[in-house]
Amino acid sequence: MFFKTLAAASLLVGASSALPQAASETPLAADAKFTLMALRSASPVHFASFEAAKSSIFVNLPAQNASCDAGPASSATFYLQDGGLFLFAESATPQQLFTDRSGMGQGILGYTTGAEPVPRNGERTGFALDENNDLTIDGAGFLACPNSIDNAWSVWVSTGVENPAGNQGCLGISVRAVEAPTPNGCLYTE
């Protein structure tokens, strides 16, 4: 009996180490490069990585079609600087995230490239990681909405609108930063 219990316990330990690690032991360093992961138990987006394409942010996007330094990337890599959230690129033009939380924007989340201006009512700062490495913008959380391009989910900032821009079936999500030990710099499509 002891050996059966020991064998079962070792299988559970091995299986749990293969799962994505949602919990972080320590906050990320200020200059860390990281990926983002959606957390929403019992949903199609739980543990899904964030992707960037067509000036928007998605989860479960099959292909980003980005030009990357170290070959294709299955998820986007980010970093924080002075309250702004950027897409990581070693040699490419900077790409910075923005949101429009006004009544017109309803929390749209996207990115601009280089000197491209932010849309009217857009905000580029206020992004921060808490002690658990969860991302917020001025304390606001995020939504994931289904049925976007290539059956991906579009990501929005939560503004109190349950289904922004006429989307249906949106889910509130936590967004966890996970350190990228070997970040792949990319220029994402506009």
Backbone as a ProteinNet text record, in pm:
[ID]
protein_1_A
[PRIMARY]
MFFKTLAAASLLVGASSALPQAASETPLAADAKFTLMALRSASPVHFASFEAAKSSIFVNLPAQNASCDAGPASSATFYLQDGGLFLFAESATPQQLFTDRSGMGQGILGYTTGAEPVPRNGERTGFALDENNDLTIDGAGFLACPNSIDNAWSVWVSTGVENPAGNQGCLGISVRAVEAPTPNGCLYTE
[TERTIARY]
82.6	0	86.7	192.7	282.4	340.7	380.3	441.6	341.5	214.9	111.4	90.1	85.5	68.2	186.7	306.9	427.6	429.4	392	389.4	286.4	168.3	63.9	109	173.4	221.3	327.2	416.3	520.8	461.2	355.3	287.7	223.5	159.2	96.8	200	311.8	417.6	469.9	493.5	542.9	443.4	314.7	211.1	196.4	201.7	183.8	301.5	419.8	533.6	527.5	446.2	432.9	330.2	247.8	146.9	209.2	145	195	193.3	290.3	301.2	237.9	120.9	48.8	99.6	148.4	192.4	340.3	373.3	511.9	560.7	683.1	736.5	780.5	830.9	877.7	834.2	820.1	787.5	900	861.7	960.3	1045.4	1167.4	1255.9	1197.6	1233	1179.9	1212.3	1325.4	1364.6	1333.4	1248.6	1218.7	1144.3	1171.5	1094.2	1002.8	876.6	780.7	673.8	612.4	492.4	373.5	254.9	133.6	44.5	-19.9	-103.9	-238.8	-347.1	-482.1	-514.6	-578.6	-623.5	-774.2	-846.4	-991.6	-1028.1	-1041.2	-1066.1	-1185.3	-1173.4	-1281	-1329.4	-1235.8	-1272.2	-1174.4	-1210.1	-1119.9	-993.5	-990.7	-873.6	-782.2	-817.3	-734.6	-595.9	-492.5	-351.7	-314.9	-401.4	-371.2	-271.8	-179.4	-80.5	-137	-75.4	-115.4	-35	-102.8	-38.8	-69.5	13.6	-4.7	-7.7	-105.3	-116.4	-215	-191.2	-284.2	-319.4	-219.6	-233.6	-330.2	-354.8	-444.7	-379.7	-439.9	-391	-496.6	-449.9	-538.8	-489.6	-577.7	-538.8	-590.1	-516.5	-549.3	-548.4	-461.1	-444.8	-349.5	-389.6	-305.2	-169.1	-162.2	-35.1	-30.6	80.4	97.8	150	221.2	283.1	375.6	449.1	544	681	761.6	901	987	1041.7	1111.7	1259.7	1340.6	1485.8	1528.2	1458.8	1500	1398.4	1338.6	1240.2	1101.2	1001.8	861.7	839.7	750.1	715.3	568	537.7	398.5	324.9	399.2	336	416.3	353	419.2	502.3	610.6	695.1	681.9	671	643.4	748.5	749.8	824.2	756.3	778.1	724.7	835.1	799.6	893.4	814.8	842	776.8	624.4	566.3	421.5	363.2	447.3	400.6	430.6	346.5	364.9	404.4	519.7	575.5	588.9	583.5	617.5	768.6	832.4	978.5	1033	1135	1207.5	1348.8	1448.2	1588.6	1622.8	1576.8	1622.4	1509.9	1386.4	1274.4	1225.2	1144.7	1080	992.1	992.7	913.2	763.2	699.2	554.9	499.6	408	358	207.8	164	21.6	-50.8	-178.1	-265.3	-402.8	-481.7	-622.7	-703.5	-827.7	-923.5	-1039.6	-1043.9	-1147.8	-1266.1	-1272.6	-1386.1	-1510.3	-1624.3	-1747.2	-1736.6	-1655.3	-1638.9	-1546.5	-1437.8	-1340.6	-1379.2	-1454.2	-1505.1	-1397.4	-1271.7	-1164.1	-1082.5	-1093.8	-1014.8	-867.4	-798.7	-656.2	-584.3	-485.7	-410.9	-269.8	-198.7	-63.2	-36.4	52.3	97.4	243.7	288.2	425.5	498.4	619	702.4	634.1	634.4	577.6	427.8	366.3	221.8	147.5	56.1	-13.7	-112.5	-137.8	-238.2	-376.1	-475.2	-609.4	-665.2	-761.7	-827.9	-876.6	-856.4	-890.6	-803.4	-700.2	-613.8	-518.7	-483.6	-388.5	-276	-153.2	-38.2	29.9	-4.2	62.3	-40.3	12.5	-71.5	-63.4	9.5	26.7	123.3	92.3	178.8	155	257	246.1	235.8	145.6	134.9	233	222.2	315.9	305.3	194.2	177.4	208.8	259.6	288.9	162.9	51.3	-71.4	-71.7	-106.5	-106	-238.6	-229.4	-346.8	-310.2	-409.5	-386.2	-467.4	-397.9	-460.1	-559.4	-526.2	-608.7	-716.5	-739.2	-843.9	-793.8	-883.6	-852.3	-882.7	-902.5	-915.8	-1031.8	-1074.1	-1175.9	-1118.3	-1165.3	-1135.8	-1269.8	-1278.5	-1403.9	-1383.8	-1471.6	-1453.8	-1489.8	-1463.1	-1504.6	-1435.3	-1308	-1229.2	-1161.4	-1056.6	-992	-938	-949	-899	-946.6	-1067	-1128.1	-1051.9	-970.3	-901.4	-998.5	-952.5	-1026.6	-956.2	-1030.8	-972.3	-964	-861.9	-841.4	-877.8	-952.7	-1001.2	-968.8	-961.6	-951	-1093.1	-1115.1	-1247.4	-1284	-1398.4	-1446.2	-1584.1	-1635.3	-1770.6	-1870.3	-1825.4	-1909.9	-1887.2	-1992.4	-1980.2	-1936.8	-1990.5	-1960.1	-1925.8	-1801.7	-1765.5	-1776.5	-1810.9	-1817.4	-1907.7	-2013.6	-2108.2	-2063.3	-1947.8	-1903.7	-2002.4	-2006.4	-2091.2	-2005.2	-2038.1	-1969.6	-1833.6	-1809	-1679.7	-1664.5	-1540	-1508.4	-1407.5	-1428.1	-1326.3	-1208.1	-1087	-966.7	-865.8	-784.6	-663.3	-552.9	-457	-346.9	-217	-150.3	-28.8	93.9	192.2	321.2	408.7	470.6	558.7	692.2	797.6	928.5	967	1019.2	1067.4	1218.4	1267.1	1410.7	1495.3	1441.4	1511.9	1414.5	1398.2	1299.1	1332.8	1230.3	1242.7	1184.8	1270.9	1224.9	1154.9	1040.9	962.3	908.5	884.4	807	673.1	565.7	433.8	359.5	264.7	194.3	108	89.7	9.9	-128.2
-119.1	0	125.1	122.1	236.8	269.6	166.6	188	242.4	198.8	251.8	400.6	437.8	577.6	660.8	609.3	678.7	696.2	594.7	601.9	704.3	705	800.6	943	963.1	1095.9	1144.4	1057.2	1098.9	1132.7	1063.8	1096.8	1235	1265.5	1395.3	1507.3	1487	1588.2	1611	1504.1	1516.2	1586	1554.5	1616.3	1763.5	1799.9	1940	2025.3	1968.8	2049	2076.3	2001.1	2023	2130.5	2170.2	2272.5	2411.2	2511.5	2648.5	2694.9	2769.5	2815.4	2953.3	2960.9	3086.3	3166.6	3101	3171.4	3207.7	3325.3	3368.6	3382.5	3340.6	3346.9	3487.6	3563.7	3699.3	3793	3920.2	4017.6	4024.4	4051.9	4064.2	4189.4	4184.8	4301.2	4412.2	4535.4	4651.1	4646.3	4587.3	4582.7	4447.3	4367.6	4232.8	4237.1	4137	4111.5	3994.6	4001.4	3900.4	3875.2	3758.6	3728.9	3752.3	3755.6	3772.7	3651	3611.1	3492.8	3529	3487.5	3509.6	3404.8	3447.2	3355.9	3372.4	3266.9	3260.9	3113.7	3060.9	2917.7	2869.1	2745.6	2676.3	2754.4	2816.9	2891.4	2858	2888	2861.4	2948	3052.8	3141	3118.5	3026.7	3002.6	2954.6	3020.2	2994.4	3029.3	3098.7	3135.6	3251.5	3245.5	3352.4	3466.7	3583.1	3702.7	3711.3	3750.1	3771.1	3912.5	3961.7	4095.6	4083.9	4148.3	4149.7	4258.9	4318.9	4416.3	4527.3	4572.8	4682	4648.9	4520.7	4477.8	4367.2	4338.3	4234.9	4125	3999.8	3884.2	3775.2	3679.7	3551.1	3443.4	3334.3	3220.6	3255.7	3347.7	3378.9	3275.2	3203.7	3097.3	3144.9	3263.4	3312.7	3464.8	3517.3	3662.4	3723.2	3642.8	3690.9	3809.3	3806.1	3911.7	3879.8	3983.2	3965.4	3964.3	3846.9	3830.2	3801.6	3846.2	3829.5	3683.5	3602.1	3462.5	3364.5	3399.9	3311.9	3337.5	3266.2	3288.8	3279.6	3363.2	3363.9	3328.1	3239	3197.8	3291.8	3378.7	3476.7	3606.1	3713.7	3844.5	3860.5	3936.3	3967.1	4116.2	4149.9	4285.8	4334.6	4465.6	4523	4653.5	4692.4	4817.8	4921.9	5045.5	5157.1	5283.3	5345.6	5470.6	5462.8	5350.5	5333.6	5294.9	5286.1	5243.5	5096	5028.5	4887.2	4878.2	4815.8	4808.8	4664.7	4644.8	4516.9	4514.9	4406.8	4399.8	4378.8	4459.3	4444.7	4497.1	4415.5	4457.8	4566.2	4547.9	4636	4704.3	4680.2	4734.9	4866.6	4935.8	5058.7	5027.6	5111.7	5082.6	5072.7	4978.2	4962.3	4966.4	5061.8	5086.6	5063.2	4998	4973.2	5098.4	5104.6	5212.8	5153.9	5227.9	5194.9	5322.6	5308.5	5419.3	5374.7	5429.8	5390.3	5485.1	5572.3	5663.9	5587.1	5654.2	5591.9	5547	5615.4	5576.3	5455.4	5453.4	5344.6	5219.7	5236.3	5126.7	5028.8	5076.7	4992.2	4922.7	4964.4	4902.6	4902.4	4794.6	4781.1	4752.6	4836	4818.1	4869.4	4885.4	4939.7	5026.7	5122.1	5209.9	5179.3	5219.1	5194.3	5325.7	5338.8	5456.8	5584.4	5684.9	5816.2	5824.3	5713.9	5711.8	5765.9	5861.6	5918.9	5820.3	5839.9	5759.8	5810.7	5722.3	5767.8	5868.6	5946.5	6043.4	5971.3	6030	5974.9	5856.9	5826.8	5714.2	5744.6	5641.7	5652	5552.2	5595.6	5506.4	5472.5	5540.2	5513.9	5471.1	5422	5372.1	5221.5	5155.1	5009.6	4976.5	4872.7	4832.2	4685.5	4624.4	4488.5	4496.8	4418.6	4415.6	4313.4	4285.4	4195.3	4050.6	4017	3883.3	3881.1	3990.9	4008.1	4011.6	4055.4	4074.5	4216.3	4228.1	4355.7	4428.4	4559.4	4646.2	4776.4	4855.8	4993.1	5082.2	5158	5241.9	5161.3	5036.1	4950.6	4874	4904	4836.6	4702.8	4606.8	4474.7	4464.5	4341.6	4318	4224.7	4227.3	4137.6	4066.7	3946.1	3875.2	3847.3	3882.9	3867.5	3772.4	3672	3570.7	3622	3536	3557.1	3673	3691.4	3791.3	3725.1	3783.9	3729.4	3589	3502.3	3364.5	3292.2	3322.9	3263.3	3294.2	3397.6	3441.7	3521.7	3554	3640.3	3775.2	3884	4018	4056.5	4135.4	4176.7	4324.3	4354.8	4489.4	4523.7	4651.3	4696.8	4708.2	4659.1	4662.1	4805.1	4851.4	4986.7	4984.5	4865.9	4854	4816.3	4814.1	4769.7	4619.6	4541.4	4395.6	4337	4393	4345.3	4465.1	4513.4	4634.6	4618.1	4727.3	4736.4	4630.3	4591.9	4495.7	4351.2	4324.4	4185.6	4113	3982.3	3899.7	3792.1	3755.8	3645.9	3682	3809.6	3851.5	3800	3772.8	3722.8	3814.4	3842.6	3912.1	3819.3	3871.5	3788.9	3862.2	3784.4	3837.2	3818.1	3909.9	3903.8	3893.3	3778.9	3749.8	3763.2	3838	3849.1	3731.8	3667.4	3553.2	3586.6	3586	3625.9	3543.6	3612.3	3547.5	3531.3	3410.4	3392.1	3421.8	3396.2	3428.7	3505.2	3636	3713.1	3720.2	3709.5	3716	3849.3	3940.3	4070.2	4059.7	4128.2	4120.2	4257	4273.4	4385.2	4324.8	4369.7	4312.5	4389.3	4322.6	4383.3	4499.4	4593.3	4713.7	4703.1
0	0	0	80	87.4	-50	-123.1	-253.9	-355.4	-347.1	-435.5	-408.4	-281.3	-243.5	-290	-270.7	-313.2	-465.1	-539.2	-685.7	-732	-671.5	-707.7	-678.3	-563.8	-527.3	-625.7	-667.7	-761.9	-898	-939.4	-1065.1	-1057.2	-944.4	-927.2	-928.6	-864.3	-862.7	-1003.3	-1076.4	-1213.6	-1303.1	-1289.7	-1372	-1338.8	-1211.8	-1175.5	-1220.8	-1229.5	-1274.8	-1424	-1498.4	-1642.4	-1674.5	-1577.9	-1600.9	-1600.5	-1669.1	-1660.7	-1516.5	-1479.4	-1341.5	-1327.5	-1267.4	-1252.7	-1134	-1032.8	-913.8	-926	-882.2	-884.5	-741.9	-720.5	-585.1	-548.4	-645.5	-617.9	-728.9	-695.2	-800.7	-903.5	-1027.7	-1134.6	-1115	-1163.7	-1158.4	-1245.6	-1213.8	-1286.4	-1435.7	-1472.5	-1614	-1679.6	-1616.3	-1666.2	-1798.8	-1880.6	-2002.1	-1967.2	-2007.9	-1965.1	-2070.6	-2060.3	-2137.1	-2044.7	-2100.6	-2021.6	-2040.6	-1930.7	-1930.1	-1867.9	-1935.1	-1883.7	-1778.8	-1672.3	-1567.1	-1549.5	-1579	-1558.7	-1554.1	-1432.4	-1413.1	-1495	-1540.4	-1612.1	-1734.1	-1804.7	-1925.4	-2037.7	-2160.8	-2273.6	-2273.6	-2191	-2189.7	-2069.5	-1980.3	-1862.2	-1905.1	-1857.9	-1889.9	-2034.6	-2107.6	-2246	-2248.7	-2343.7	-2356.7	-2440	-2424.1	-2498	-2627.2	-2734	-2862.7	-2909.7	-3001.6	-3058.7	-3210.5	-3272.2	-3418	-3458	-3573.2	-3630.2	-3531.5	-3455.8	-3357.2	-3244.1	-3219.5	-3113.1	-3030.4	-2916.3	-2824.9	-2815.8	-2821	-2824	-2728.3	-2699.3	-2641.7	-2736.5	-2742.2	-2828.7	-2977.1	-3017.8	-3159.4	-3219	-3323.4	-3377.4	-3428.8	-3490	-3544.7	-3537.3	-3483.9	-3474.3	-3604.3	-3682.9	-3807.1	-3782.9	-3674.1	-3638.8	-3698	-3714.8	-3758.3	-3632.5	-3598.6	-3471.7	-3491.4	-3394.9	-3400.4	-3393.3	-3315.1	-3293.8	-3352.5	-3462.8	-3525.5	-3472.6	-3525.7	-3487.5	-3336.5	-3288	-3145.1	-3130.5	-3037.1	-3015.5	-2921	-2851.1	-2763	-2768.6	-2730.9	-2729.9	-2603	-2614.1	-2499	-2469.9	-2341	-2298.1	-2198.9	-2175.4	-2064.1	-2023.1	-1897.9	-1843.9	-1838.1	-1870.8	-1858.7	-1829.5	-1715.5	-1675.5	-1683.9	-1641.4	-1641.1	-1775	-1878.4	-2009.5	-2029.7	-2106.4	-2138.4	-2285.5	-2310.8	-2445.2	-2490	-2621.1	-2682.2	-2698.2	-2656.9	-2656.1	-2797	-2829.1	-2955.4	-2934.3	-2964.5	-2951.4	-3052.3	-3176	-3282.2	-3359.6	-3323.1	-3400	-3340.1	-3417	-3372.7	-3251.8	-3147.7	-3027.1	-3057.4	-2991.6	-3000.5	-2858.3	-2832.8	-2698.5	-2691.9	-2583.3	-2565.1	-2520.1	-2555.3	-2511.4	-2483.6	-2410.7	-2393	-2405.4	-2444.1	-2445.1	-2358.3	-2236.8	-2141.4	-2141.9	-2242.5	-2252.4	-2296.9	-2300.4	-2348.2	-2492.1	-2569.8	-2709.9	-2723.5	-2648.7	-2660	-2584	-2475.6	-2393.2	-2346	-2339	-2287.3	-2394.1	-2518.3	-2624.9	-2585.2	-2616.5	-2585.1	-2715.9	-2746.5	-2870.1	-2853.5	-2965	-2958.5	-3080.8	-3059	-3165.8	-3194.2	-3311.5	-3354.1	-3375.4	-3316.8	-3336.1	-3291.7	-3377.6	-3345.1	-3372.7	-3405.2	-3431.7	-3309.5	-3329.5	-3213.2	-3152.3	-3024.6	-2956.2	-3001	-3011.9	-3048.7	-2948.6	-2993.3	-2906.1	-2780.9	-2665.7	-2533.7	-2493.5	-2570	-2538.8	-2423.7	-2350.6	-2239.4	-2262.7	-2238.3	-2254.1	-2122.7	-2015.2	-1887.5	-1782.3	-1670.4	-1562.4	-1547.6	-1638.9	-1630.9	-1517.3	-1441.8	-1330	-1297.6	-1237.3	-1185.2	-1033.9	-975.5	-829.2	-771.6	-642.2	-574.7	-624.8	-691.8	-749.9	-899.2	-950.7	-1093.5	-1178.8	-1120	-1196.1	-1252.3	-1380.1	-1450.2	-1431.6	-1410	-1407.3	-1477.7	-1507.4	-1550.8	-1458.5	-1377.6	-1275	-1191.1	-1162.2	-1078.3	-1152.8	-1279.5	-1357	-1409.6	-1417.3	-1469.7	-1618.3	-1666.4	-1809.9	-1841.3	-1967.3	-2021.6	-2143.1	-2167.2	-2291.8	-2358.7	-2488.4	-2561.8	-2679.6	-2694.6	-2799.1	-2938.3	-3037.6	-3176	-3244.5	-3215.1	-3284.8	-3405.1	-3457.8	-3577.4	-3550.8	-3647.5	-3639.3	-3512.6	-3468.5	-3348.6	-3220.4	-3221.9	-3100.5	-3013.5	-2894.7	-2802.6	-2799.6	-2816.7	-2806	-2658.4	-2624.2	-2484.4	-2470.9	-2367.6	-2337.9	-2193.4	-2161.2	-2022.2	-1968.3	-1849	-1787.8	-1748.3	-1799.1	-1768.3	-1703.8	-1674.6	-1621.9	-1730.2	-1856.1	-1966.5	-1981.7	-1962.3	-1960.7	-2095.5	-2204.4	-2339.2	-2427.7	-2422.1	-2495.9	-2647.4	-2713.6	-2859.6	-2921.6	-2850.4	-2905.1	-2897.5	-2835.7	-2817.5	-2727.3	-2737.1	-2651.4	-2586.2	-2463.4	-2395.9	-2338.2	-2312	-2255.8	-2113.4	-2075.8	-1941.9	-1874.6	-1747.3	-1669.8	-1649.6	-1666.9	-1650.4	-1563.4	-1495.1	-1433.2	-1535.7	-1535.8	-1632.2	-1554.4	-1564.6	-1489.8	-1579.6	-1532.3	-1601.7	-1561.4	-1661.1	-1639.5	-1705.3	-1625.8	-1678.7	-1801.4	-1902.2	-2024.7	-2010.7	-1980.9	-1958.3	-2082.3	-2200.6	-2325.7	-2415	-2390	-2465.2	-2613.8	-2694.3	-2840.1	-2885.8	-2930.3	-2975.7	-3109.3	-3123.1	-3246.1	-3285	-3413.8	-3466.4	-3505.5	-3438.1	-3457.4	-3565.6	-3632.2	-3744.6	-3699.3	-3791.4	-3761.1	-3821.2
[MASK]
++++++++++++++++++++++++++++++++++++++++++++++++++++++++++++++++++++++++++++++++++++++++++++++++++++++++++++++++++++++++++++++++++++++++++++++++++++++++++++++++++++++++++++++++++++++++++++++

